[in-house]
mmCIF file of C-alpha atoms in Angstrom:
data_model
loop_
_atom_site.group_PDB
_atom_site.id
_atom_site.type_symbol
_atom_site.label_atom_id
_atom_site.label_comp_id
_atom_site.label_asym_id
_atom_site.label_seq_id
_atom_site.Cartn_x
_atom_site.Cartn_y
_atom_site.Cartn_z
ATOM 1 C CA ASP A 596 10.881 -162.539 115.089
ATOM 2 C CA ALA A 597 14.303 -160.929 116.446
ATOM 3 C CA GLY A 598 15.947 -161.980 119.156
ATOM 4 C CA VAL A 599 17.834 -160.247 122.078
ATOM 5 C CA ILE A 600 19.528 -157.328 120.439
ATOM 6 C CA GLN A 601 22.464 -156.012 121.828
ATOM 7 C CA SER A 602 24.539 -152.792 121.090
ATOM 8 C CA PRO A 603 27.291 -152.463 120.480
ATOM 9 C CA ARG A 604 28.855 -155.825 119.736
ATOM 10 C CA HIS A 605 32.318 -154.541 120.764
ATOM 11 C CA GLU A 606 33.382 -151.633 122.582
ATOM 12 C CA VAL A 607 36.947 -150.649 123.539
ATOM 13 C CA THR A 608 37.520 -147.900 125.648
ATOM 14 C CA GLU A 609 40.416 -146.323 127.992
ATOM 15 C CA MET A 610 40.231 -147.001 131.885
ATOM 16 C CA GLY A 611 38.242 -144.034 133.374
ATOM 17 C CA GLN A 612 35.670 -143.605 130.768
ATOM 18 C CA GLU A 613 31.762 -144.032 130.518
ATOM 19 C CA VAL A 614 30.824 -147.235 129.118
ATOM 20 C CA THR A 615 27.039 -147.876 128.203
ATOM 21 C CA LEU A 616 25.727 -151.241 127.031
ATOM 22 C CA ARG A 617 22.413 -151.586 125.279
ATOM 23 C CA CYS A 618 19.997 -154.331 125.055
ATOM 24 C CA LYS A 619 16.700 -154.764 123.475
ATOM 25 C CA PRO A 620 14.423 -157.799 125.042
ATOM 26 C CA ILE A 621 12.439 -160.003 122.577
ATOM 27 C CA SER A 622 9.008 -158.307 122.393
ATOM 28 C CA GLY A 623 6.530 -159.794 124.835
ATOM 29 C CA HIS A 624 9.140 -160.959 127.270
ATOM 30 C CA ASN A 625 8.511 -159.352 131.144
ATOM 31 C CA SER A 626 12.071 -160.095 132.557
ATOM 32 C CA LEU A 627 15.276 -159.126 131.561
ATOM 33 C CA PHE A 628 18.693 -159.930 133.110
ATOM 34 C CA TRP A 629 22.321 -158.563 132.561
ATOM 35 C CA TYR A 630 25.080 -160.888 132.681
ATOM 36 C CA ARG A 631 29.038 -160.527 133.050
ATOM 37 C CA GLN A 632 31.297 -163.877 131.713
ATOM 38 C CA THR A 633 34.973 -163.953 132.319
ATOM 39 C CA MET A 634 37.239 -166.818 132.353
ATOM 40 C CA MET A 635 38.012 -166.444 136.336
ATOM 41 C CA ARG A 636 34.361 -165.930 137.357
ATOM 42 C CA GLY A 637 32.534 -167.805 134.501
ATOM 43 C CA LEU A 638 28.861 -166.458 133.718
ATOM 44 C CA GLU A 639 27.353 -164.197 136.989
ATOM 45 C CA LEU A 640 24.246 -162.605 137.256
ATOM 46 C CA LEU A 641 24.527 -158.782 137.550
ATOM 47 C CA ILE A 642 20.831 -157.371 137.791
ATOM 48 C CA TYR A 643 17.442 -158.635 136.629
ATOM 49 C CA PHE A 644 14.520 -156.655 136.216
ATOM 50 C CA ASN A 645 10.822 -157.897 135.673
ATOM 51 C CA ASN A 646 8.206 -155.562 134.205
ATOM 52 C CA ASN A 647 10.853 -152.667 134.171
ATOM 53 C CA VAL A 648 11.428 -153.075 137.626
ATOM 54 C CA PRO A 649 14.838 -154.035 139.170
ATOM 55 C CA ILE A 650 13.960 -157.018 141.483
ATOM 56 C CA ASP A 651 18.035 -158.053 142.485
ATOM 57 C CA ASP A 652 20.901 -156.251 142.127
ATOM 58 C CA SER A 653 22.934 -158.104 144.770
ATOM 59 C CA GLY A 654 25.254 -159.099 141.210
ATOM 60 C CA MET A 655 26.268 -155.685 140.653
ATOM 61 C CA PRO A 656 30.167 -155.504 141.389
ATOM 62 C CA GLU A 657 29.935 -151.815 142.910
ATOM 63 C CA ASP A 658 28.684 -148.175 142.555
ATOM 64 C CA ARG A 659 30.603 -148.110 139.251
ATOM 65 C CA PHE A 660 27.605 -150.080 137.497
ATOM 66 C CA SER A 661 24.388 -149.012 137.389
ATOM 67 C CA ALA A 662 21.177 -150.356 135.304
ATOM 68 C CA LYS A 663 18.290 -148.721 134.112
ATOM 69 C CA MET A 664 15.050 -150.238 131.873
ATOM 70 C CA PRO A 665 13.106 -147.331 131.121
ATOM 71 C CA ASN A 666 10.600 -149.588 129.607
ATOM 72 C CA ALA A 667 9.959 -152.955 128.183
ATOM 73 C CA SER A 668 11.818 -152.564 124.857
ATOM 74 C CA PHE A 669 15.209 -151.275 126.234
ATOM 75 C CA SER A 670 17.636 -151.355 129.263
ATOM 76 C CA THR A 671 21.022 -150.160 129.609
ATOM 77 C CA LEU A 672 24.238 -151.204 132.047
ATOM 78 C CA LYS A 673 26.298 -148.476 132.512
ATOM 79 C CA ILE A 674 29.872 -148.610 133.857
ATOM 80 C CA GLN A 675 31.372 -144.937 135.401
ATOM 81 C CA PRO A 676 34.328 -145.023 135.689
ATOM 82 C CA SER A 677 35.365 -148.133 133.730
ATOM 83 C CA GLU A 678 38.595 -149.986 134.526
ATOM 84 C CA PRO A 679 40.766 -152.532 132.805
ATOM 85 C CA ARG A 680 39.053 -155.304 135.449
ATOM 86 C CA ASP A 681 35.755 -154.830 133.872
ATOM 87 C CA SER A 682 37.100 -156.197 130.553
ATOM 88 C CA ALA A 683 34.211 -159.076 129.803
ATOM 89 C CA VAL A 684 31.396 -160.081 127.742
ATOM 90 C CA TYR A 685 28.421 -158.832 128.772
ATOM 91 C CA PHE A 686 25.270 -160.562 127.882
ATOM 92 C CA CYS A 687 21.608 -159.804 128.399
ATOM 93 C CA ALA A 688 18.853 -162.181 128.305
ATOM 94 C CA SER A 689 15.215 -161.831 128.399
ATOM 95 C CA THR A 690 12.396 -164.360 129.185
ATOM 96 C CA ASN A 691 8.404 -164.412 129.862
ATOM 97 C CA VAL A 692 7.979 -164.933 133.681
ATOM 98 C CA GLY A 693 4.483 -165.588 134.540
ATOM 99 C CA GLY A 694 2.234 -169.180 135.181
ATOM 100 C CA ALA A 695 4.932 -171.089 133.071
ATOM 101 C CA TYR A 696 8.634 -171.283 133.845
ATOM 102 C CA ASN A 697 10.355 -170.455 130.800
ATOM 103 C CA GLU A 698 14.302 -170.557 129.661
ATOM 104 C CA GLN A 699 16.130 -167.191 129.332
ATOM 105 C CA PHE A 700 17.060 -166.306 125.740
ATOM 106 C CA PHE A 701 20.532 -164.592 125.354
ATOM 107 C CA GLY A 702 21.695 -161.658 123.577
ATOM 108 C CA PRO A 703 25.045 -161.798 121.223
ATOM 109 C CA GLY A 704 26.795 -160.419 123.711
ATOM 110 C CA THR A 705 28.906 -156.989 124.119
ATOM 111 C CA ARG A 706 32.656 -157.929 124.343
ATOM 112 C CA LEU A 707 34.313 -154.856 126.603
ATOM 113 C CA THR A 708 37.819 -154.139 126.735
ATOM 114 C CA VAL A 709 38.668 -151.569 129.102
ATOM 115 C CA LEU A 710 43.000 -150.437 128.713
ATOM 116 C CA ALA B 1314 22.881 -173.265 149.080
ATOM 117 C CA GLN B 1315 21.930 -173.649 145.394
ATOM 118 C CA LYS B 1316 25.187 -174.923 143.137
ATOM 119 C CA VAL B 1317 26.419 -176.450 140.095
ATOM 120 C CA THR B 1318 29.205 -178.322 139.232
ATOM 121 C CA GLN B 1319 30.386 -179.525 136.016
ATOM 122 C CA ALA B 1320 33.494 -181.384 137.042
ATOM 123 C CA GLN B 1321 34.513 -181.797 133.578
ATOM 124 C CA THR B 1322 36.552 -178.789 132.656
ATOM 125 C CA GLU B 1323 37.264 -180.205 128.925
ATOM 126 C CA ILE B 1324 36.817 -183.165 126.874
ATOM 127 C CA SER B 1325 38.437 -183.956 123.395
ATOM 128 C CA VAL B 1326 36.547 -186.900 121.324
ATOM 129 C CA VAL B 1327 37.163 -187.871 117.840
ATOM 130 C CA GLU B 1328 34.263 -187.404 115.414
ATOM 131 C CA LYS B 1329 31.657 -190.032 115.581
ATOM 132 C CA GLU B 1330 32.108 -190.921 119.315
ATOM 133 C CA ASP B 1331 29.631 -190.697 121.924
ATOM 134 C CA VAL B 1332 30.020 -188.219 124.984
ATOM 135 C CA THR B 1333 28.481 -187.181 128.018
ATOM 136 C CA LEU B 1334 28.714 -183.911 129.637
ATOM 137 C CA ASP B 1335 28.234 -184.578 133.607
ATOM 138 C CA CYS B 1336 26.150 -181.834 135.564
ATOM 139 C CA VAL B 1337 25.901 -182.393 139.310
ATOM 140 C CA TYR B 1338 23.541 -180.106 141.416
ATOM 141 C CA GLU B 1339 22.788 -178.652 145.050
ATOM 142 C CA THR B 1340 19.360 -177.149 145.959
ATOM 143 C CA ARG B 1341 16.771 -177.327 149.267
ATOM 144 C CA ASP B 1342 14.265 -176.425 147.106
ATOM 145 C CA THR B 1343 11.895 -179.042 146.259
ATOM 146 C CA THR B 1344 10.449 -177.538 142.655
ATOM 147 C CA TYR B 1345 13.547 -176.418 140.684
ATOM 148 C CA TYR B 1346 14.406 -175.992 136.794
ATOM 149 C CA LEU B 1347 17.627 -177.417 134.902
ATOM 150 C CA PHE B 1348 18.739 -175.982 132.192
ATOM 151 C CA TRP B 1349 21.754 -176.788 128.936
ATOM 152 C CA TYR B 1350 22.978 -174.375 127.038
ATOM 153 C CA LYS B 1351 25.786 -174.600 124.243
ATOM 154 C CA GLN B 1352 28.264 -171.808 123.567
ATOM 155 C CA PRO B 1353 29.890 -172.212 120.188
ATOM 156 C CA PRO B 1354 33.124 -170.288 119.289
ATOM 157 C CA SER B 1355 31.210 -167.508 117.863
ATOM 158 C CA GLY B 1356 30.353 -166.691 121.745
ATOM 159 C CA GLU B 1357 26.493 -166.766 121.582
ATOM 160 C CA LEU B 1358 24.357 -168.545 124.259
ATOM 161 C CA VAL B 1359 21.982 -171.317 122.859
ATOM 162 C CA PHE B 1360 19.554 -172.886 124.829
ATOM 163 C CA LEU B 1361 18.917 -176.608 124.481
ATOM 164 C CA ILE B 1362 16.826 -177.817 127.052
ATOM 165 C CA ARG B 1363 14.637 -177.216 130.176
ATOM 166 C CA ARG B 1364 13.903 -179.826 132.723
ATOM 167 C CA ASN B 1365 11.467 -179.265 135.677
ATOM 168 C CA SER B 1366 12.190 -181.296 138.772
ATOM 169 C CA PHE B 1367 8.657 -182.843 138.535
ATOM 170 C CA ASP B 1368 9.794 -184.341 135.232
ATOM 171 C CA GLU B 1369 12.136 -187.386 135.331
ATOM 172 C CA GLN B 1370 11.736 -188.963 131.668
ATOM 173 C CA ASN B 1371 14.506 -188.711 129.806
ATOM 174 C CA GLU B 1372 14.422 -186.655 126.534
ATOM 175 C CA ILE B 1373 16.123 -187.401 123.070
ATOM 176 C CA SER B 1374 16.218 -184.782 120.293
ATOM 177 C CA GLY B 1375 18.343 -186.361 117.444
ATOM 178 C CA ARG B 1376 21.727 -186.948 118.590
ATOM 179 C CA TYR B 1377 21.089 -185.121 122.063
ATOM 180 C CA SER B 1378 20.030 -186.852 124.931
ATOM 181 C CA TRP B 1379 19.583 -186.131 128.501
ATOM 182 C CA ASN B 1380 19.413 -188.152 131.854
ATOM 183 C CA PHE B 1381 18.067 -186.270 134.793
ATOM 184 C CA GLN B 1382 18.107 -188.629 138.283
ATOM 185 C CA LYS B 1383 16.925 -186.837 141.373
ATOM 186 C CA SER B 1384 18.054 -189.417 143.032
ATOM 187 C CA THR B 1385 22.024 -188.559 142.452
ATOM 188 C CA SER B 1386 21.090 -184.745 141.721
ATOM 189 C CA SER B 1387 22.491 -185.267 138.117
ATOM 190 C CA PHE B 1388 21.529 -183.815 134.766
ATOM 191 C CA ASN B 1389 23.910 -185.329 132.238
ATOM 192 C CA PHE B 1390 23.630 -184.779 128.480
ATOM 193 C CA THR B 1391 24.974 -187.300 126.001
ATOM 194 C CA ILE B 1392 25.890 -186.381 122.471
ATOM 195 C CA THR B 1393 25.669 -189.457 120.215
ATOM 196 C CA ALA B 1394 27.916 -189.781 117.226
ATOM 197 C CA SER B 1395 29.633 -186.333 118.042
ATOM 198 C CA GLN B 1396 30.257 -184.296 114.957
ATOM 199 C CA VAL B 1397 32.973 -181.338 114.685
ATOM 200 C CA VAL B 1398 30.022 -178.453 114.666
ATOM 201 C CA ASP B 1399 29.367 -179.752 118.648
ATOM 202 C CA SER B 1400 32.815 -178.188 119.254
ATOM 203 C CA ALA B 1401 31.458 -175.644 121.911
ATOM 204 C CA VAL B 1402 31.187 -174.913 125.771
ATOM 205 C CA TYR B 1403 28.086 -176.645 127.562
ATOM 206 C CA PHE B 1404 26.812 -175.236 130.456
ATOM 207 C CA CYS B 1405 24.517 -176.597 132.881
ATOM 208 C CA ALA B 1406 22.125 -174.134 135.124
ATOM 209 C CA LEU B 1407 19.878 -174.040 137.712
ATOM 210 C CA SER B 1408 17.064 -171.776 138.876
ATOM 211 C CA GLU B 1409 14.849 -172.541 142.335
ATOM 212 C CA VAL B 1410 11.068 -171.594 141.673
ATOM 213 C CA GLY B 1411 10.722 -171.151 145.534
ATOM 214 C CA SER B 1412 13.055 -168.364 145.664
ATOM 215 C CA GLY B 1413 10.881 -166.610 143.306
ATOM 216 C CA THR B 1414 13.653 -164.753 141.762
ATOM 217 C CA TYR B 1415 14.179 -166.735 138.443
ATOM 218 C CA LYS B 1416 17.959 -166.359 138.539
ATOM 219 C CA TYR B 1417 20.190 -169.077 136.972
ATOM 220 C CA ILE B 1418 23.217 -170.389 138.743
ATOM 221 C CA PHE B 1419 25.586 -171.522 135.892
ATOM 222 C CA GLY B 1420 28.133 -174.235 135.787
ATOM 223 C CA THR B 1421 31.858 -173.478 135.089
ATOM 224 C CA GLY B 1422 30.967 -175.140 131.581
ATOM 225 C CA THR B 1423 32.499 -178.080 129.753
ATOM 226 C CA ARG B 1424 34.763 -177.127 126.788
ATOM 227 C CA LEU B 1425 33.801 -180.127 124.365
ATOM 228 C CA LYS B 1426 36.464 -180.243 121.206
ATOM 229 C CA VAL B 1427 35.387 -182.527 118.347
ATOM 230 C CA LEU B 1428 38.407 -183.913 116.291
ATOM 231 C CA ALA B 1429 37.892 -184.460 112.748
#
């Protein structure tokens, strides 16, 4: 079974451009998480969805960041306009939240560089 | 407030040595889960183990073992007879069930270097 799929794996863009990161969770999972990893701040949770509904977006740094989950098999994280300080690795993770408490499975990440 | 502390920023060992990675957590919840993840140089995050707060049994999986002690709020990870392939950053994480959010709080990670 395929794991969490993220695209692109690498993105280099210029300051001010719009960036869209994509994630396909593991089939059957009902919760999806977006994280950002930097040397300075470590792993930070940005937002998470349960059954396609955003539950907690308190980690989204500012209005330039937005995330959507139009269906159970796809989510996007958009940064508009991008800034150099947004450079980081962005991870998507999914899990099945229900009677049992399950671990999150992470995608390979998208390495974003904003020049 | 919930918090995870991995005080060891970096550890270097010689191959075949045993090494223990420390994880200390803080929570007010009585029901919570603890996790360990491995991040090798390739960058992906690999799940290693999950432990709930009611299960204090130690666990062994091959060369890996985990020691969970609620009395000291610790969930330490030991690699026996380390190998070069164990070189990675290891993260400990906490999730409080009572919060109902299923959010993880990650420690800052411990970078393990195993030298041949």
